[in-house]
């Protein structure tokens, strides 16, 4: 097995196990077993669990944001439709039987106080999502930075509420609020200059 193949298998196994059960509940030997990678190769790829956790979060960030962007691109006919599509994608994600909330909030809650790498990966993800939302609303007349911040709060609130309540329709209620924010920010809305 080549080093890159081993790395991908380890990251996939770590993502599945850490996301489903939590980081502290999963040991390196369990990741080794789930990935089929030798313990020696595991530690060659990731010399410590903290390094594996940070790499898992960065790997998940890329996949999560790519999935979101692909969905929005396929389902939003206009820039004004894009924020609603974000929440439609969230609803689809929330209905997945493996949904366990935001991996970044979960990881930060477990390790953010003791691992700068985990805290940085969580902040980087949230910053990247905010930047993505800013790009989506760039053509809406109101200040896109402020609108994106409001949408980011709705997004994180919907994820957290859906996780705790088990109600995927939280995304649909957040969608209604997002649509109202976009309408208020558009031409003739209360948010226009």
PDB file of C-alpha atoms in Angstrom:
ATOM      1  CA  UNK A   1       0.000   0.000   0.000  1.00  0.00           C
ATOM      2  CA  UNK A   2       1.371   3.392  -1.022  1.00  0.00           C
ATOM      3  CA  UNK A   3       1.669   6.237   1.506  1.00  0.00           C
ATOM      4  CA  UNK A   4      -1.033   8.377  -0.149  1.00  0.00           C
ATOM      5  CA  UNK A   5      -3.503   5.484  -0.298  1.00  0.00           C
ATOM      6  CA  UNK A   6      -2.823   4.745   3.374  1.00  0.00           C
ATOM      7  CA  UNK A   7      -3.346   8.409   4.261  1.00  0.00           C
ATOM      8  CA  UNK A   8      -6.711   8.537   2.470  1.00  0.00           C
ATOM      9  CA  UNK A   9      -7.874   5.305   4.101  1.00  0.00           C
ATOM     10  CA  UNK A  10      -6.855   6.600   7.509  1.00  0.00           C
ATOM     11  CA  UNK A  11      -8.641   9.915   6.984  1.00  0.00           C
ATOM     12  CA  UNK A  12     -11.801   8.174   5.756  1.00  0.00           C
ATOM     13  CA  UNK A  13     -11.799   5.827   8.764  1.00  0.00           C
ATOM     14  CA  UNK A  14     -11.069   8.698  11.157  1.00  0.00           C
ATOM     15  CA  UNK A  15     -13.882  10.766   9.671  1.00  0.00           C
ATOM     16  CA  UNK A  16     -16.397   7.969  10.019  1.00  0.00           C
ATOM     17  CA  UNK A  17     -15.404   7.061  13.578  1.00  0.00           C
ATOM     18  CA  UNK A  18     -14.689  10.517  15.005  1.00  0.00           C
ATOM     19  CA  UNK A  19     -17.867  11.991  13.544  1.00  0.00           C
ATOM     20  CA  UNK A  20     -20.073   9.120  14.703  1.00  0.00           C
ATOM     21  CA  UNK A  21     -18.680   8.640  18.208  1.00  0.00           C
ATOM     22  CA  UNK A  22     -16.476  11.588  19.130  1.00  0.00           C
ATOM     23  CA  UNK A  23     -12.749  12.072  19.023  1.00  0.00           C
ATOM     24  CA  UNK A  24     -11.898  11.064  22.570  1.00  0.00           C
ATOM     25  CA  UNK A  25     -13.982   7.872  22.361  1.00  0.00           C
ATOM     26  CA  UNK A  26     -11.960   6.516  19.425  1.00  0.00           C
ATOM     27  CA  UNK A  27      -8.423   5.194  19.798  1.00  0.00           C
ATOM     28  CA  UNK A  28      -5.693   4.973  17.201  1.00  0.00           C
ATOM     29  CA  UNK A  29      -5.853   1.170  17.205  1.00  0.00           C
ATOM     30  CA  UNK A  30      -9.535   1.322  16.252  1.00  0.00           C
ATOM     31  CA  UNK A  31      -8.728   3.665  13.355  1.00  0.00           C
ATOM     32  CA  UNK A  32      -5.956   1.315  12.284  1.00  0.00           C
ATOM     33  CA  UNK A  33      -8.396  -1.606  12.287  1.00  0.00           C
ATOM     34  CA  UNK A  34     -11.132   0.253  10.412  1.00  0.00           C
ATOM     35  CA  UNK A  35      -8.701   1.528   7.784  1.00  0.00           C
ATOM     36  CA  UNK A  36      -6.800  -1.712   7.239  1.00  0.00           C
ATOM     37  CA  UNK A  37      -3.538   0.237   7.539  1.00  0.00           C
ATOM     38  CA  UNK A  38      -0.709  -1.093   9.694  1.00  0.00           C
ATOM     39  CA  UNK A  39       0.069   0.651  12.965  1.00  0.00           C
ATOM     40  CA  UNK A  40       3.535   1.479  11.653  1.00  0.00           C
ATOM     41  CA  UNK A  41       2.086   3.128   8.515  1.00  0.00           C
ATOM     42  CA  UNK A  42      -0.502   4.967  10.625  1.00  0.00           C
ATOM     43  CA  UNK A  43       2.212   6.573  12.763  1.00  0.00           C
ATOM     44  CA  UNK A  44       4.323   7.305   9.682  1.00  0.00           C
ATOM     45  CA  UNK A  45       1.353   9.201   8.263  1.00  0.00           C
ATOM     46  CA  UNK A  46       0.206  10.809  11.511  1.00  0.00           C
ATOM     47  CA  UNK A  47       2.773  10.748  14.335  1.00  0.00           C
ATOM     48  CA  UNK A  48       0.144  11.761  16.915  1.00  0.00           C
ATOM     49  CA  UNK A  49      -3.607  11.587  17.364  1.00  0.00           C
ATOM     50  CA  UNK A  50      -3.791  15.392  17.415  1.00  0.00           C
ATOM     51  CA  UNK A  51      -2.194  15.493  13.954  1.00  0.00           C
ATOM     52  CA  UNK A  52      -4.713  12.935  12.690  1.00  0.00           C
ATOM     53  CA  UNK A  53      -7.610  14.895  14.198  1.00  0.00           C
ATOM     54  CA  UNK A  54      -6.478  18.137  12.572  1.00  0.00           C
ATOM     55  CA  UNK A  55      -5.999  16.373   9.209  1.00  0.00           C
ATOM     56  CA  UNK A  56      -9.447  14.764   9.553  1.00  0.00           C
ATOM     57  CA  UNK A  57     -11.026  18.163  10.144  1.00  0.00           C
ATOM     58  CA  UNK A  58      -9.259  19.697   7.143  1.00  0.00           C
ATOM     59  CA  UNK A  59     -10.272  16.706   4.997  1.00  0.00           C
ATOM     60  CA  UNK A  60     -13.885  16.998   6.160  1.00  0.00           C
ATOM     61  CA  UNK A  61     -13.861  20.760   5.550  1.00  0.00           C
ATOM     62  CA  UNK A  62     -12.911  20.261   1.899  1.00  0.00           C
ATOM     63  CA  UNK A  63     -15.546  17.591   1.333  1.00  0.00           C
ATOM     64  CA  UNK A  64     -18.300  19.413   3.229  1.00  0.00           C
ATOM     65  CA  UNK A  65     -17.791  22.741   1.480  1.00  0.00           C
ATOM     66  CA  UNK A  66     -17.468  21.080  -1.937  1.00  0.00           C
ATOM     67  CA  UNK A  67     -20.750  19.212  -1.398  1.00  0.00           C
ATOM     68  CA  UNK A  68     -22.487  22.418  -0.379  1.00  0.00           C
ATOM     69  CA  UNK A  69     -21.090  24.423  -3.300  1.00  0.00           C
ATOM     70  CA  UNK A  70     -21.987  21.718  -5.832  1.00  0.00           C
ATOM     71  CA  UNK A  71     -25.567  21.593  -4.536  1.00  0.00           C
ATOM     72  CA  UNK A  72     -26.015  25.367  -4.518  1.00  0.00           C
ATOM     73  CA  UNK A  73     -24.563  25.690  -8.007  1.00  0.00           C
ATOM     74  CA  UNK A  74     -26.975  23.047  -9.313  1.00  0.00           C
ATOM     75  CA  UNK A  75     -30.076  24.369  -7.516  1.00  0.00           C
ATOM     76  CA  UNK A  76     -29.822  28.179  -7.414  1.00  0.00           C
ATOM     77  CA  UNK A  77     -31.021  29.864 -10.603  1.00  0.00           C
ATOM     78  CA  UNK A  78     -30.162  33.387  -9.386  1.00  0.00           C
ATOM     79  CA  UNK A  79     -27.908  34.922  -6.712  1.00  0.00           C
ATOM     80  CA  UNK A  80     -31.044  35.635  -4.668  1.00  0.00           C
ATOM     81  CA  UNK A  81     -31.878  31.886  -4.725  1.00  0.00           C
ATOM     82  CA  UNK A  82     -28.450  30.798  -3.475  1.00  0.00           C
ATOM     83  CA  UNK A  83     -28.995  31.323   0.273  1.00  0.00           C
ATOM     84  CA  UNK A  84     -32.242  29.321   0.146  1.00  0.00           C
ATOM     85  CA  UNK A  85     -30.375  26.519  -1.639  1.00  0.00           C
ATOM     86  CA  UNK A  86     -27.832  26.457   1.204  1.00  0.00           C
ATOM     87  CA  UNK A  87     -30.605  25.650   3.671  1.00  0.00           C
ATOM     88  CA  UNK A  88     -32.190  23.121   1.299  1.00  0.00           C
ATOM     89  CA  UNK A  89     -28.827  21.316   1.257  1.00  0.00           C
ATOM     90  CA  UNK A  90     -28.706  21.464   5.045  1.00  0.00           C
ATOM     91  CA  UNK A  91     -32.156  19.873   5.218  1.00  0.00           C
ATOM     92  CA  UNK A  92     -30.963  17.014   3.028  1.00  0.00           C
ATOM     93  CA  UNK A  93     -27.895  16.574   5.246  1.00  0.00           C
ATOM     94  CA  UNK A  94     -29.983  16.718   8.441  1.00  0.00           C
ATOM     95  CA  UNK A  95     -32.154  13.828   7.216  1.00  0.00           C
ATOM     96  CA  UNK A  96     -29.132  11.564   6.754  1.00  0.00           C
ATOM     97  CA  UNK A  97     -29.222   8.830   9.431  1.00  0.00           C
ATOM     98  CA  UNK A  98     -25.546   9.486  10.205  1.00  0.00           C
ATOM     99  CA  UNK A  99     -26.053  13.205  10.884  1.00  0.00           C
ATOM    100  CA  UNK A 100     -24.331  14.137  14.156  1.00  0.00           C
ATOM    101  CA  UNK A 101     -24.105  17.911  13.852  1.00  0.00           C
ATOM    102  CA  UNK A 102     -21.176  20.106  12.955  1.00  0.00           C
ATOM    103  CA  UNK A 103     -17.921  18.149  13.139  1.00  0.00           C
ATOM    104  CA  UNK A 104     -16.061  21.399  13.804  1.00  0.00           C
ATOM    105  CA  UNK A 105     -18.225  22.518  16.717  1.00  0.00           C
ATOM    106  CA  UNK A 106     -18.099  18.970  18.089  1.00  0.00           C
ATOM    107  CA  UNK A 107     -14.300  18.811  17.803  1.00  0.00           C
ATOM    108  CA  UNK A 108     -13.878  22.273  19.279  1.00  0.00           C
ATOM    109  CA  UNK A 109     -16.089  21.287  22.205  1.00  0.00           C
ATOM    110  CA  UNK A 110     -13.988  18.194  22.840  1.00  0.00           C
ATOM    111  CA  UNK A 111     -10.479  19.506  22.221  1.00  0.00           C
ATOM    112  CA  UNK A 112     -10.501  23.204  21.356  1.00  0.00           C
ATOM    113  CA  UNK A 113      -9.258  24.251  24.784  1.00  0.00           C
ATOM    114  CA  UNK A 114      -6.263  21.895  24.687  1.00  0.00           C
ATOM    115  CA  UNK A 115      -5.399  21.658  20.998  1.00  0.00           C
ATOM    116  CA  UNK A 116      -4.503  24.787  19.067  1.00  0.00           C
ATOM    117  CA  UNK A 117      -4.551  22.708  15.848  1.00  0.00           C
ATOM    118  CA  UNK A 118      -8.169  21.659  16.415  1.00  0.00           C
ATOM    119  CA  UNK A 119      -9.188  25.200  17.394  1.00  0.00           C
ATOM    120  CA  UNK A 120      -7.460  26.595  14.286  1.00  0.00           C
ATOM    121  CA  UNK A 121      -9.079  24.008  11.983  1.00  0.00           C
ATOM    122  CA  UNK A 122     -12.520  24.826  13.415  1.00  0.00           C
ATOM    123  CA  UNK A 123     -11.964  28.585  13.015  1.00  0.00           C
ATOM    124  CA  UNK A 124     -10.613  28.119   9.506  1.00  0.00           C
ATOM    125  CA  UNK A 125     -13.710  26.131   8.533  1.00  0.00           C
ATOM    126  CA  UNK A 126     -16.081  28.745   9.940  1.00  0.00           C
ATOM    127  CA  UNK A 127     -14.101  31.521   8.202  1.00  0.00           C
ATOM    128  CA  UNK A 128     -14.223  29.623   4.885  1.00  0.00           C
ATOM    129  CA  UNK A 129     -17.988  29.087   5.175  1.00  0.00           C
ATOM    130  CA  UNK A 130     -18.447  32.796   5.924  1.00  0.00           C
ATOM    131  CA  UNK A 131     -16.310  33.695   2.893  1.00  0.00           C
ATOM    132  CA  UNK A 132     -18.366  31.325   0.739  1.00  0.00           C
ATOM    133  CA  UNK A 133     -21.614  32.910   1.934  1.00  0.00           C
ATOM    134  CA  UNK A 134     -20.160  36.378   1.289  1.00  0.00           C
ATOM    135  CA  UNK A 135     -19.421  35.323  -2.276  1.00  0.00           C
ATOM    136  CA  UNK A 136     -22.965  34.024  -2.703  1.00  0.00           C
ATOM    137  CA  UNK A 137     -24.559  37.325  -1.702  1.00  0.00           C
ATOM    138  CA  UNK A 138     -22.022  39.612  -3.389  1.00  0.00           C
ATOM    139  CA  UNK A 139     -24.565  40.768  -6.002  1.00  0.00           C
ATOM    140  CA  UNK A 140     -27.284  41.614  -3.478  1.00  0.00           C
ATOM    141  CA  UNK A 141     -27.337  45.395  -2.867  1.00  0.00           C
ATOM    142  CA  UNK A 142     -26.956  45.368   0.935  1.00  0.00           C
ATOM    143  CA  UNK A 143     -23.547  44.960   2.541  1.00  0.00           C
ATOM    144  CA  UNK A 144     -22.636  41.379   1.638  1.00  0.00           C
ATOM    145  CA  UNK A 145     -20.351  40.965   4.645  1.00  0.00           C
ATOM    146  CA  UNK A 146     -23.175  41.753   7.084  1.00  0.00           C
ATOM    147  CA  UNK A 147     -25.714  39.599   5.254  1.00  0.00           C
ATOM    148  CA  UNK A 148     -23.238  36.714   5.081  1.00  0.00           C
ATOM    149  CA  UNK A 149     -22.661  37.020   8.836  1.00  0.00           C
ATOM    150  CA  UNK A 150     -26.393  36.778   9.457  1.00  0.00           C
ATOM    151  CA  UNK A 151     -26.661  33.748   7.175  1.00  0.00           C
ATOM    152  CA  UNK A 152     -23.689  32.093   8.909  1.00  0.00           C
ATOM    153  CA  UNK A 153     -25.427  32.513  12.266  1.00  0.00           C
ATOM    154  CA  UNK A 154     -28.591  30.975  10.838  1.00  0.00           C
ATOM    155  CA  UNK A 155     -26.583  28.097   9.378  1.00  0.00           C
ATOM    156  CA  UNK A 156     -24.758  27.292  12.633  1.00  0.00           C
ATOM    157  CA  UNK A 157     -27.949  27.746  14.635  1.00  0.00           C
ATOM    158  CA  UNK A 158     -29.846  25.388  12.345  1.00  0.00           C
ATOM    159  CA  UNK A 159     -27.115  22.751  12.555  1.00  0.00           C
ATOM    160  CA  UNK A 160     -26.909  22.938  16.335  1.00  0.00           C
ATOM    161  CA  UNK A 161     -30.681  22.955  16.823  1.00  0.00           C
ATOM    162  CA  UNK A 162     -31.180  20.033  14.423  1.00  0.00           C
ATOM    163  CA  UNK A 163     -28.477  18.077  16.234  1.00  0.00           C
ATOM    164  CA  UNK A 164     -29.999  18.572  19.667  1.00  0.00           C
ATOM    165  CA  UNK A 165     -33.676  18.353  18.679  1.00  0.00           C
ATOM    166  CA  UNK A 166     -33.350  15.672  16.015  1.00  0.00           C
ATOM    167  CA  UNK A 167     -35.653  17.783  13.831  1.00  0.00           C
ATOM    168  CA  UNK A 168     -34.357  18.159  10.262  1.00  0.00           C
ATOM    169  CA  UNK A 169     -37.078  20.735   9.532  1.00  0.00           C
ATOM    170  CA  UNK A 170     -34.984  23.207  11.519  1.00  0.00           C
ATOM    171  CA  UNK A 171     -33.262  23.827   8.178  1.00  0.00           C
ATOM    172  CA  UNK A 172     -36.566  24.784   6.577  1.00  0.00           C
ATOM    173  CA  UNK A 173     -37.352  27.293   9.315  1.00  0.00           C
ATOM    174  CA  UNK A 174     -33.864  28.770   8.967  1.00  0.00           C
ATOM    175  CA  UNK A 175     -34.446  28.850   5.185  1.00  0.00           C
ATOM    176  CA  UNK A 176     -37.528  31.040   5.722  1.00  0.00           C
ATOM    177  CA  UNK A 177     -35.437  33.465   7.779  1.00  0.00           C
ATOM    178  CA  UNK A 178     -32.684  33.470   5.139  1.00  0.00           C
ATOM    179  CA  UNK A 179     -35.185  34.244   2.391  1.00  0.00           C
ATOM    180  CA  UNK A 180     -36.555  37.135   4.485  1.00  0.00           C
ATOM    181  CA  UNK A 181     -33.044  38.503   5.062  1.00  0.00           C
ATOM    182  CA  UNK A 182     -32.245  38.340   1.337  1.00  0.00           C
ATOM    183  CA  UNK A 183     -35.546  40.022   0.441  1.00  0.00           C
ATOM    184  CA  UNK A 184     -34.876  42.820   2.963  1.00  0.00           C
ATOM    185  CA  UNK A 185     -31.376  43.280   1.542  1.00  0.00           C
ATOM    186  CA  UNK A 186     -32.474  43.367  -2.092  1.00  0.00           C
ATOM    187  CA  UNK A 187     -33.734  46.298  -4.200  1.00  0.00           C
ATOM    188  CA  UNK A 188     -36.432  48.137  -2.311  1.00  0.00           C
ATOM    189  CA  UNK A 189     -35.762  46.141   0.865  1.00  0.00           C
ATOM    190  CA  UNK A 190     -34.962  47.686   4.216  1.00  0.00           C
ATOM    191  CA  UNK A 191     -31.327  46.709   3.861  1.00  0.00           C
ATOM    192  CA  UNK A 192     -30.681  48.566   0.598  1.00  0.00           C
ATOM    193  CA  UNK A 193     -28.695  51.808   0.643  1.00  0.00           C
TER     194      UNK A 193
END
